[in-house]
XYZ file of C-alpha atoms in Angstrom:
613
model
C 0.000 0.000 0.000
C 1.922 3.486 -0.979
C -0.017 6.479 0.277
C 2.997 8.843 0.178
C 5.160 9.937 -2.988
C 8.262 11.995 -0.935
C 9.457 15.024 -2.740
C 12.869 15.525 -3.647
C 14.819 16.006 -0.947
C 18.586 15.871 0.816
C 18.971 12.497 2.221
C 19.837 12.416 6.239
C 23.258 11.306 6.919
C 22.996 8.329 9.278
C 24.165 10.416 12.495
C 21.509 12.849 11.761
C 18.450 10.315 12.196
C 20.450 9.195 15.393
C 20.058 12.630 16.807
C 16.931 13.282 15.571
C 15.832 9.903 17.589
C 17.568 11.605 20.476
C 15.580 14.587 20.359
C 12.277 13.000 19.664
C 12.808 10.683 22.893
C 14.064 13.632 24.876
C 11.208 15.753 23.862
C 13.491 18.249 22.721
C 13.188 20.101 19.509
C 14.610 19.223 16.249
C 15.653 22.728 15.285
C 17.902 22.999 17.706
C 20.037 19.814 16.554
C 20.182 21.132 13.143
C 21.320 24.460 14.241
C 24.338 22.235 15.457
C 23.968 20.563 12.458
C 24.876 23.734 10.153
C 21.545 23.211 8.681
C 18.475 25.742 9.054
C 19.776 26.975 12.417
C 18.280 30.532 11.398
C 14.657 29.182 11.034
C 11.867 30.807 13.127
C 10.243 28.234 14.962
C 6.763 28.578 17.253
C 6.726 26.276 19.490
C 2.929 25.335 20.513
C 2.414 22.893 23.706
C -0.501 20.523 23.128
C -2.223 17.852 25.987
C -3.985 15.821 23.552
C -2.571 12.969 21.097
C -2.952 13.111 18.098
C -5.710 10.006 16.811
C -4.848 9.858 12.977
C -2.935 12.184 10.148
C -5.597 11.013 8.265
C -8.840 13.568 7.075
C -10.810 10.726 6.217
C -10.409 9.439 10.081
C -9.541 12.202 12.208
C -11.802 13.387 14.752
C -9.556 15.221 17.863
C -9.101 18.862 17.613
C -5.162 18.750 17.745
C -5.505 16.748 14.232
C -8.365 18.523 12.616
C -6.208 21.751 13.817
C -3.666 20.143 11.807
C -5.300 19.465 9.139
C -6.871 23.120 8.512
C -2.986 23.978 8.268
C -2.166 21.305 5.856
C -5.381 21.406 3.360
C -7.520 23.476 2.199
C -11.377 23.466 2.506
C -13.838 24.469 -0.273
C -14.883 27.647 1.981
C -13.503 29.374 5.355
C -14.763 31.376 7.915
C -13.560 34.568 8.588
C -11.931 35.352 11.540
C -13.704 38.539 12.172
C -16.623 37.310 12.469
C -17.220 33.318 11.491
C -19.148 34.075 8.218
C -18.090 32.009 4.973
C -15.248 32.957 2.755
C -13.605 31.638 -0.101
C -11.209 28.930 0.442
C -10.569 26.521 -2.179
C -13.037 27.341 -3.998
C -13.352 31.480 -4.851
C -17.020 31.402 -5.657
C -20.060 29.311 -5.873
C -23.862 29.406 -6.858
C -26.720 27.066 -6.962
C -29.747 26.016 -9.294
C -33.007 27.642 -8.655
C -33.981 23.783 -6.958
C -30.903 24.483 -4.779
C -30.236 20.736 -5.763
C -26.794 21.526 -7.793
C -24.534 23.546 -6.492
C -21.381 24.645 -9.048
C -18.019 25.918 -7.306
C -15.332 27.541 -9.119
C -12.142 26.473 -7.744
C -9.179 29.039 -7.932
C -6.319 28.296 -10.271
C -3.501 29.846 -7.946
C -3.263 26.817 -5.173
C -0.927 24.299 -5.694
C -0.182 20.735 -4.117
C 3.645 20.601 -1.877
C 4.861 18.605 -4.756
C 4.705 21.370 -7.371
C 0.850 20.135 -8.770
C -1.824 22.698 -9.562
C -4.733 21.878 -7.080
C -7.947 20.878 -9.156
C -11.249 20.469 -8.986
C -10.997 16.804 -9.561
C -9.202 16.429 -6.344
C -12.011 17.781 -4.636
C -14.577 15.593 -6.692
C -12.388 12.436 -5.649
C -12.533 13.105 -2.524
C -15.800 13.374 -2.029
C -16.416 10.471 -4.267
C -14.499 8.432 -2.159
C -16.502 9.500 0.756
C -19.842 8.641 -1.036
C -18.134 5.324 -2.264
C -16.319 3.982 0.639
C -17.662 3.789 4.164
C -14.269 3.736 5.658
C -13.327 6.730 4.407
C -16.542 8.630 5.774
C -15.632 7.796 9.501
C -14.677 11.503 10.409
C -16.994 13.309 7.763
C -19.314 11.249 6.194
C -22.716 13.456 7.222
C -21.108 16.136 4.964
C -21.756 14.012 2.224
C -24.621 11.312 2.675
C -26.651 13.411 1.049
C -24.782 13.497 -1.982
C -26.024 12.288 -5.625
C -23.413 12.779 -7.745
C -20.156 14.529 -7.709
C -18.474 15.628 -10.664
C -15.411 17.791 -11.996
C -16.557 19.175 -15.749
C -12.810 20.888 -15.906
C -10.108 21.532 -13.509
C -11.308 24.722 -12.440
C -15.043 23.525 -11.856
C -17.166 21.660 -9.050
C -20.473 20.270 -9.925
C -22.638 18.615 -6.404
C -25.622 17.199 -7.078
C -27.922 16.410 -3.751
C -30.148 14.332 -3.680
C -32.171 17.075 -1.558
C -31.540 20.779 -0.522
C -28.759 21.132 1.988
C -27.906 23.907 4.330
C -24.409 23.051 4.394
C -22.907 23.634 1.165
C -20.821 26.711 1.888
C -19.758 24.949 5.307
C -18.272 21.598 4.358
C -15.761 21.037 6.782
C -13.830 18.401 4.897
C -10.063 18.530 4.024
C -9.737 18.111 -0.227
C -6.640 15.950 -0.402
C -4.220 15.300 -3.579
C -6.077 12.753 -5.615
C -3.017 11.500 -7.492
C -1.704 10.432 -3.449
C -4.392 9.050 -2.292
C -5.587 7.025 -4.720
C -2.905 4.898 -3.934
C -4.377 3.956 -0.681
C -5.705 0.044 -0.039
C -7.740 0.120 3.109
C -9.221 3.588 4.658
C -10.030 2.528 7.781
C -6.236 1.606 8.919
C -4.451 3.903 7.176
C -3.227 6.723 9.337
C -1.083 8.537 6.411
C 2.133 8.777 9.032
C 4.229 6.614 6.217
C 6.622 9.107 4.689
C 6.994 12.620 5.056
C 6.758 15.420 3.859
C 3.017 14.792 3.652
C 1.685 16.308 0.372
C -0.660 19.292 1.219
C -1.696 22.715 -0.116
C -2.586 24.590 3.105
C -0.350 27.226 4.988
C 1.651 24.749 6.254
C 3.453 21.254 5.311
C 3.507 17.848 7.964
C 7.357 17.139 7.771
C 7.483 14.629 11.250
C 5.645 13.027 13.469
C 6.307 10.864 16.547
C 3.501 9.532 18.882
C 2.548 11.538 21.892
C 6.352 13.258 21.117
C 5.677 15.808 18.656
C 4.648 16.699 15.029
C 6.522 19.561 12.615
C 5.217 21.542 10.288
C 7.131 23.554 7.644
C 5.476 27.018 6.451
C 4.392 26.530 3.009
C 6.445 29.381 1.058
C 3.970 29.066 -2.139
C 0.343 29.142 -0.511
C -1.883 31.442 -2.006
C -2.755 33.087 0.588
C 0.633 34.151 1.159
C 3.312 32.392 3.015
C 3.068 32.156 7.199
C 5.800 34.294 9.048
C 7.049 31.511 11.186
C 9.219 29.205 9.359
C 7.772 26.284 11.185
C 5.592 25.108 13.744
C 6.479 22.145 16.356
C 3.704 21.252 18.381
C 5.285 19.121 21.386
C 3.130 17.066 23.585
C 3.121 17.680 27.014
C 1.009 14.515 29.120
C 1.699 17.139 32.200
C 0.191 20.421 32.029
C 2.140 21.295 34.495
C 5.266 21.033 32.805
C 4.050 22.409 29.503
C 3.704 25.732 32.101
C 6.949 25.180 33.118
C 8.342 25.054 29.310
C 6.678 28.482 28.618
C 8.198 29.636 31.721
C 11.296 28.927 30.643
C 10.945 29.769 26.709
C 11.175 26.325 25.750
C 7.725 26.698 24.282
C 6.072 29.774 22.625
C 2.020 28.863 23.305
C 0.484 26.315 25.656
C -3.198 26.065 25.950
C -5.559 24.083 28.122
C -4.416 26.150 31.487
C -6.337 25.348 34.839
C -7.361 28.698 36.802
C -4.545 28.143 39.052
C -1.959 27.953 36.262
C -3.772 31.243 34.197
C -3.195 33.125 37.415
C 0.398 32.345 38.157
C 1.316 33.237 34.327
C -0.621 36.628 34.247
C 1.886 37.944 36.601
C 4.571 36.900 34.538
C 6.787 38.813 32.804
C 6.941 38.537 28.816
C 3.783 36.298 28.916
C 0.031 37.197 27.871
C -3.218 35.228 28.969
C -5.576 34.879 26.762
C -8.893 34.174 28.394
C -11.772 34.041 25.927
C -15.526 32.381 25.741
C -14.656 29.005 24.417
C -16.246 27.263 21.233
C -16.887 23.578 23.082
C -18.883 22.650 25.904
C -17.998 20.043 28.876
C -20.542 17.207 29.320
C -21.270 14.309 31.313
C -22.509 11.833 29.106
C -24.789 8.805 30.295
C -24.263 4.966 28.073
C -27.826 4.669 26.520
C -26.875 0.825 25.519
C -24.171 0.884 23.001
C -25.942 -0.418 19.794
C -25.159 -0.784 16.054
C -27.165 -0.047 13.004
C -27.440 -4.042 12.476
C -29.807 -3.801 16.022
C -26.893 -5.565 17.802
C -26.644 -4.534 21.474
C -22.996 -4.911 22.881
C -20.736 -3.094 25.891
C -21.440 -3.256 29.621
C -23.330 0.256 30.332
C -25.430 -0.467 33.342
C -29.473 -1.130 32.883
C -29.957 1.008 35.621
C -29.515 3.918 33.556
C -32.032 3.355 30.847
C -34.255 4.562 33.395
C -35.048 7.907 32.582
C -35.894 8.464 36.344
C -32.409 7.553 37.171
C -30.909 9.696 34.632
C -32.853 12.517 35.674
C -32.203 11.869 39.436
C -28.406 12.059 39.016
C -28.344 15.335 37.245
C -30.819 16.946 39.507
C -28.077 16.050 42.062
C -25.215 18.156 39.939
C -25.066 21.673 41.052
C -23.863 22.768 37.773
C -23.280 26.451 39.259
C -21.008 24.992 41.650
C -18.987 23.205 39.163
C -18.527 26.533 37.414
C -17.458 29.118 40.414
C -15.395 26.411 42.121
C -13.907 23.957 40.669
C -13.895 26.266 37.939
C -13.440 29.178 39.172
C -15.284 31.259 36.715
C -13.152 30.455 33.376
C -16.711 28.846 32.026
C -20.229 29.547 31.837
C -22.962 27.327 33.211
C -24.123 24.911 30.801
C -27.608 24.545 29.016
C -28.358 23.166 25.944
C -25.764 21.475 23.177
C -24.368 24.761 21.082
C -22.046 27.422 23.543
C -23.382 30.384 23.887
C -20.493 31.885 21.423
C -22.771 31.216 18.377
C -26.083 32.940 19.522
C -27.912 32.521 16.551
C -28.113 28.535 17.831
C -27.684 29.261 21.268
C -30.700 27.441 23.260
C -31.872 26.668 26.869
C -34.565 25.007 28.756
C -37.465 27.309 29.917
C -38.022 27.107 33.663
C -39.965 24.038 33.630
C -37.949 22.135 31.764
C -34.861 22.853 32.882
C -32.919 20.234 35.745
C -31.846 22.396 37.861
C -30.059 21.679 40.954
C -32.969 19.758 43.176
C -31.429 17.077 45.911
C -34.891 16.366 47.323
C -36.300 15.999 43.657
C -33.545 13.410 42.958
C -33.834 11.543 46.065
C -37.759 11.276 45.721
C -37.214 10.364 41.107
C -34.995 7.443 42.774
C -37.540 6.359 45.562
C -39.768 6.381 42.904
C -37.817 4.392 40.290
C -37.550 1.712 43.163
C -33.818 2.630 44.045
C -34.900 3.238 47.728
C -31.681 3.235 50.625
C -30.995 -0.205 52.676
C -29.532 -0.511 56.442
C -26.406 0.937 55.222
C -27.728 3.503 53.467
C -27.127 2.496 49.591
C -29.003 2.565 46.932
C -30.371 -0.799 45.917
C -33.014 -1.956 43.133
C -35.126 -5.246 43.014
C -32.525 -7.494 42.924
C -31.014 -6.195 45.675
C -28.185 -4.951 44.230
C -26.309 -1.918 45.524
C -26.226 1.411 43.108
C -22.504 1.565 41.684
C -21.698 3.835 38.334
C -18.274 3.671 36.332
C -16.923 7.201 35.505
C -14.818 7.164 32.829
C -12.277 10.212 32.964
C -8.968 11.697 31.471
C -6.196 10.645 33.410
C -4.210 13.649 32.236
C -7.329 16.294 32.940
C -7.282 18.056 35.994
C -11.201 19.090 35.485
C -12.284 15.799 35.245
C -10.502 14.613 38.679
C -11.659 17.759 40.445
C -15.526 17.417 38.999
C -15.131 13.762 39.224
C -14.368 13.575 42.747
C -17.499 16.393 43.009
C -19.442 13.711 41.465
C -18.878 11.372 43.743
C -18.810 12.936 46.846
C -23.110 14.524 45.393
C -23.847 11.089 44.752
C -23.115 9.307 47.332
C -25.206 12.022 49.456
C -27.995 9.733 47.677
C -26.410 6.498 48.335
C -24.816 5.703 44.861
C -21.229 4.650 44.604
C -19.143 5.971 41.894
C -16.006 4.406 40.774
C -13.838 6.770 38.919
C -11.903 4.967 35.969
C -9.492 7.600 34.801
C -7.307 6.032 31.548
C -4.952 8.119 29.665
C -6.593 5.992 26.184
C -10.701 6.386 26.885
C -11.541 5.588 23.536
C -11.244 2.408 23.747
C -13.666 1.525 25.969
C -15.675 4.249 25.188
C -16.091 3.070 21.631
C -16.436 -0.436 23.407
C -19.522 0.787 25.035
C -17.915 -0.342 28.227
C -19.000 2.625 30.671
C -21.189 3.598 32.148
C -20.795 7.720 32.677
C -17.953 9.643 31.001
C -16.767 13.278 30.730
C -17.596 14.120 26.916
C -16.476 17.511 25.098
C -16.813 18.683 21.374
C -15.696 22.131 20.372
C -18.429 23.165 17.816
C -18.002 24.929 14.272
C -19.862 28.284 13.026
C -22.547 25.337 11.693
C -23.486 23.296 13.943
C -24.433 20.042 11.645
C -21.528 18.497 12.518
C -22.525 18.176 16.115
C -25.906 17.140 15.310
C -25.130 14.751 13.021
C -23.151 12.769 15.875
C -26.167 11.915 17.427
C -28.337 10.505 14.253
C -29.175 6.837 13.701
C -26.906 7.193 10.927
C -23.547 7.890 12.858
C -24.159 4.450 14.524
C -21.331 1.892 13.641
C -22.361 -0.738 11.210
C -21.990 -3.874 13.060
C -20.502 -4.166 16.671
C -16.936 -4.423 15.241
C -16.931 -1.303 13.250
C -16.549 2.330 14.066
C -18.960 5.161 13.670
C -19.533 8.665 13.894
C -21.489 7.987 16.752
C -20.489 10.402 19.622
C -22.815 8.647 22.543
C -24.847 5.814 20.566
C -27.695 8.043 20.720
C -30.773 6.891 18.001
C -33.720 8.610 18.268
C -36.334 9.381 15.807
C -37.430 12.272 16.443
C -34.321 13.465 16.958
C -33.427 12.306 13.620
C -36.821 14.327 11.752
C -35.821 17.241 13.144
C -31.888 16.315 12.020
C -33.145 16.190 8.307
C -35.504 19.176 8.592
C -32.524 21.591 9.984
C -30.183 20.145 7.274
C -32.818 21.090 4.167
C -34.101 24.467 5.653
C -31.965 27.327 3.837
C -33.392 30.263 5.700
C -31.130 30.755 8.581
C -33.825 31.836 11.265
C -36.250 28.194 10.260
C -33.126 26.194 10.349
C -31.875 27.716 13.738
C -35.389 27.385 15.527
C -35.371 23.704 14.652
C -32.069 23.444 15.682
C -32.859 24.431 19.139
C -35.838 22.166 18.743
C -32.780 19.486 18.441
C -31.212 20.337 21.642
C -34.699 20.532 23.548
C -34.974 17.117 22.586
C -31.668 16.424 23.295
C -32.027 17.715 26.712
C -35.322 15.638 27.171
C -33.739 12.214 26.115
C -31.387 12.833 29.301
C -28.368 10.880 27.668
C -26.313 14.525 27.992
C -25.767 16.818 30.762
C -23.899 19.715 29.762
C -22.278 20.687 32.501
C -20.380 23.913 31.039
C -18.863 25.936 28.436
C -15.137 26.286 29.349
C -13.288 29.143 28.315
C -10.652 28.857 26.146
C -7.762 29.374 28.392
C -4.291 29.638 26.751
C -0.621 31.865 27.091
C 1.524 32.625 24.915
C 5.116 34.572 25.243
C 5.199 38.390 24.030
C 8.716 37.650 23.533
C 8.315 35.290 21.000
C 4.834 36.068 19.403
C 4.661 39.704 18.488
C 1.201 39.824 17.230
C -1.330 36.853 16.604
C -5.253 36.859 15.580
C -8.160 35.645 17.585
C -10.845 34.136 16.180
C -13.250 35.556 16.746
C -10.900 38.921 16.490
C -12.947 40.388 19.904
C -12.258 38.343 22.454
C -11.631 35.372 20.749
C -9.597 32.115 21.223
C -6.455 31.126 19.934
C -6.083 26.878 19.537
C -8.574 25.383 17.807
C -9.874 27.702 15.100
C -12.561 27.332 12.640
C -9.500 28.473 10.537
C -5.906 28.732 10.321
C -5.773 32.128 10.962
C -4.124 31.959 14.371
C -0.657 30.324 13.161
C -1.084 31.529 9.402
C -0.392 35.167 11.054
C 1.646 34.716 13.924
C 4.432 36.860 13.309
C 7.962 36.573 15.548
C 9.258 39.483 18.141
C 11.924 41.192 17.288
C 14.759 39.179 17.462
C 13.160 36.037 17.759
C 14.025 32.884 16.156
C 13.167 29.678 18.521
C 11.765 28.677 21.661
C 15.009 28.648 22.829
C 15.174 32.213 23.669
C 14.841 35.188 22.504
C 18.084 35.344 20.172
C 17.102 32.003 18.555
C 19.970 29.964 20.229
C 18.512 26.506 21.102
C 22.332 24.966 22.533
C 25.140 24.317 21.122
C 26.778 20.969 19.348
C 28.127 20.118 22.375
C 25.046 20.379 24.259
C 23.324 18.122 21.718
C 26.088 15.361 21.990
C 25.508 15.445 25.874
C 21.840 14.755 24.972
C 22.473 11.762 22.716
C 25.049 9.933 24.849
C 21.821 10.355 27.406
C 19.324 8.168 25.062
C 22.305 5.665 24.156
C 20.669 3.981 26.881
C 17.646 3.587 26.461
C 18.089 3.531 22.262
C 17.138 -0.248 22.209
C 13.681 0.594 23.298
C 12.885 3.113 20.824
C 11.367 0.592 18.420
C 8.743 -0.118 20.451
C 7.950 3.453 21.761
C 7.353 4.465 18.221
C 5.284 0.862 16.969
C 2.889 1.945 20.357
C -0.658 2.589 19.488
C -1.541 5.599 19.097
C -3.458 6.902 22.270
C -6.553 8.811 21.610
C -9.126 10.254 23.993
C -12.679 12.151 23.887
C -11.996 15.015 24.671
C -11.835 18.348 22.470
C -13.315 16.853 19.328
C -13.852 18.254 16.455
């Protein structure tokens, strides 16, 4: 299977890949060995800490914001969204129009964007890919609601886009999907295991080029010098993973990294009174969720996983979020860097922004949740637990982030409200959740998406159709949710063109969402991030008021990042990242440990549910 055609490059001398194995198992930067090297030593590097692993270089399987923030760098979408304000821009394509049906929509795609390789971009890679999409099930894991409702796709010329639906669809200046190089991956055998990690650089036609990756080590980027759009002022981004957040602090501290993101209150604090480094603290675009197992299922009707029955009671459900004190969860353990959650979409996008009326709404009610559980037949024995009619005591699974210090501080919340009630919660914190999440083996867990300028994405997550096929496959399928009436509203929102009809049944979505009781969203975090004045001069938020930095609906963050004066590294301010000597030191450290590096880069990669995209 080749998935990769390399462009022409210098090939590493042998002592160069042994240092550059040094520095990947050290965590430390390759720009600094090749400054020893005599190679780019002058190259601008930003340096951007990140928490979360990266689940697959892939579009066509991606789902975790660090790789669909990736992948905005690396291709280019039909459309944007402007960083102003979120509204829809040219992207790939520089214009489009639709037949009086609204059935075909034509896009004209621009004649200036070129693949890495030195190939004009064309309208027939965007046609494959969505062909490929429509054809092959694998390859609509990350994105296939985009394009289910897709009749034909077809490219009359290289500079032309023809998408024929098979009914009207609100999406078609918002399709969220990467275009990849047809002439690479047409190459590829089997979607669903390719991660396209094979050889580097990775062919793109974004702002910025893949060069490296190691897993849960780090992932380079080089700027792309011939994007249209005009060519990003750092040389390169190096996005190092950091399982401690507090050592990613520490790194910024220190100038080893330019940007972290992800801070806790505590950490935001400390840094604000730090010289040379700005907070950023901005309404987020995700919410924060605790998400109930409704019986993992697959479209086939097979049932599988070990969610407890307990919980298909809706009285249950109920009970144990009227015994949340969401407010509480926001001013402490948050300490105000989020807003209270209420329905599905943040707050940040208005337009969708919905929440229960007073009667509806589960507010914080112990005596309402002990009396729904009396009721339900959970009623306390001698010892004061929780049992049902077999007799059986109350006890719930949490699954959590190991490396999340919100989900052990509202997690040990959790249990401390619910056992108030006499239910035992046994918190199962994993740094890799998604494999028993996807498992269905759960039976609560902390769930977060961030949420684009349209929300279909989100929506779709929670149709019959996101369900995996059989038991052994893998959806789209956030929760396992399948409701009907979730899913008539779904296809009404998705045909309705007039944006105040589609936005009041997308409300109507979340209402229902809310009623199921599968989802209790607990809050929309801030987006909570710092970056060093000494090495950033000036970067964009999106949105450009009070807007957030990682995790754009764009690229617009990194694309314009331009250095301080004087900067050329995380090493410091002068660019100097050590010298040969100190890079020798480093490698006669690893010689150790060198024999293990095979199997630290053949690990699975680790992937987790948090901050998807």
């Amino acid at each position: 299977m080749v998935a990769e055609v390399p462009s022409r490059s210098r090939k590493p001398s042998r002592l160069c890949a042994v240092i550059a194995l040094a520095a990947a198992l050290a965590g430390t930067p390759q720009h600094s060995v090749r400054a020893a090297d005599g190679g780019d030593g002058d190259a601008k590097v930003l340096t951007i800490a990140v928490s979360q692993s990266v689940d697959s270089l892939s579009p066509f399987l991606a789902q975790r914001l660090v790789s669909t923030t990736v992948h905005r760098l690396a291709y280019e979408y039909l459309t944007n969204y402007d960083a102003r304000d979120g509204h829809t821009i040219p992207g790939l394509a520089t214009g489009w129009k639709s037949s009086a049906s609204k059935l075909t929509w034509t896009y004209a795609i621009r004649k200036n964007s070129h693949w890495s390789d030195g190939r004009r971009t064309t309208a027939h890679d965007a046609a494959w890919t969505f062909n490929k999409m429509m054809s092959d099930e694998k390859a609509a894991t990350a994105n296939g609601s985009f394009t289910a409702n897709f009749r034909k796709v077809t490219a009359p010329d290289s500079g032309t886009l023809v998408i024929e639906l098979k009914k009207p669809q609100a999406t078609m200046t918002a399709l969220d999907v990467p275009i990849v190089p047809k002439h690479i991956w047409e190459k590829v055998g089997d979607f669903s295991v390719f991660n396209n990690d094979q050889r580097y650089p990775i062919v793109g036609n974004g702002p910025f080029i893949i060069t490296d990756f190691k897993v849960d080590r780090y992932l380079r980027l080089k700027a792309n010098r011939d994007f249209w759009r005009g060519a990003p002022k750092f040389d390169e981004l190096l996005l190092k993973f950091y399982k401690d957040g507090d050592a990613a602090v520490a790194a910024l501290r220190k100038g080893e990294v330019s940007f972290v993101q992800g801070l806790v209150p505590a950490q935001a604090a400390a840094l604000k009174k730090t010289a040379h480094i700005k907070v950023n603290d901005a309404p987020g675009r995700r919410f924060l969720a605790l998400a109930v197992n409704p019986g993992a299922r697959a479209k086939d009707g097979r049932t599988f996983g070990t969610g407890h029955k307990a919980l298909l009671d809706p009285a249950v459900r109920k009970a144990l979020f009227h015994a949340v004190d969401r407010e509480t969860i926001v001013k402490t353990l948050l300490q105000d860097h989020a807003v209270e959650g209420e329905g599905y979409i943040p707050p940040r996008y208005r337009a969708y922004f919905w929440k229960p009326g007073p009667e509806q709404r589960r507010a914080y009610n112990p005596r309402k949740a002990a009396t729904l559980l009396d009721r339900a037949g959970y009623r306390k024995n001698s010892d004061g637990r929780r049992v049902g009619k077999d007799g059986k005591p109350l006890t719930f699974r949490l699954l959590c982030h190991a490396t999340d210090p919100a989900d052990t501080k509202i997690g040990k919340y959790l249990y401390d409200a619910w056992r108030e009630f006499g239910i035992e919660t046994r918190m199962e914190c994993r740094d890799n959740v998604s494999d028993p999440w996807l498992k269905g083996h759960y039976d609560l867990a902390f769930d977060g998406w961030s949420v684009n300028p349209d929300p279909d994405f989100v929506l779709a997550i929670h149709t019959c159709a996101a369900l995996p096929a059989t038991p052994r496959d893998t959806g789209s399928t956030d929760n396992f949710i399948c409701d009907r009436k979730f899913d008539e509203l779904y296809a009404r929102q998705i045909a309705e063109y007039d944006p105040v009809k589609r936005a009041e049944v997308v409300k109507r979505m979340q209402s229902r969402l809310y009623d199921l009781g599968y989802m209790n969203i607990l809050a929309y975090p801030n987006a909570v991030e710092a970056y060093r004045t000494d090495h950033i001069g000036s970067i964009t938020t999106m949105p450009e008021a009070a807007g957030n930095l990682w995790g754009q609906d764009g690229y617009w963050s990194w694309w314009s990042a331009e250095p301080a004066a004087g900067h050329g590294g995380p090493g410091g301010s002068d660019g100097s990242d050590g010298s040969a000597t100190e890079v020798v030191v480093g490698i006669g450290a690893v010689v150790a440990v060198v024999a293990v590096a095979g199997l630290l880069i053949a690990l699975r990669r680790r992937v987790t549910a948090d901050d998807r995209e």
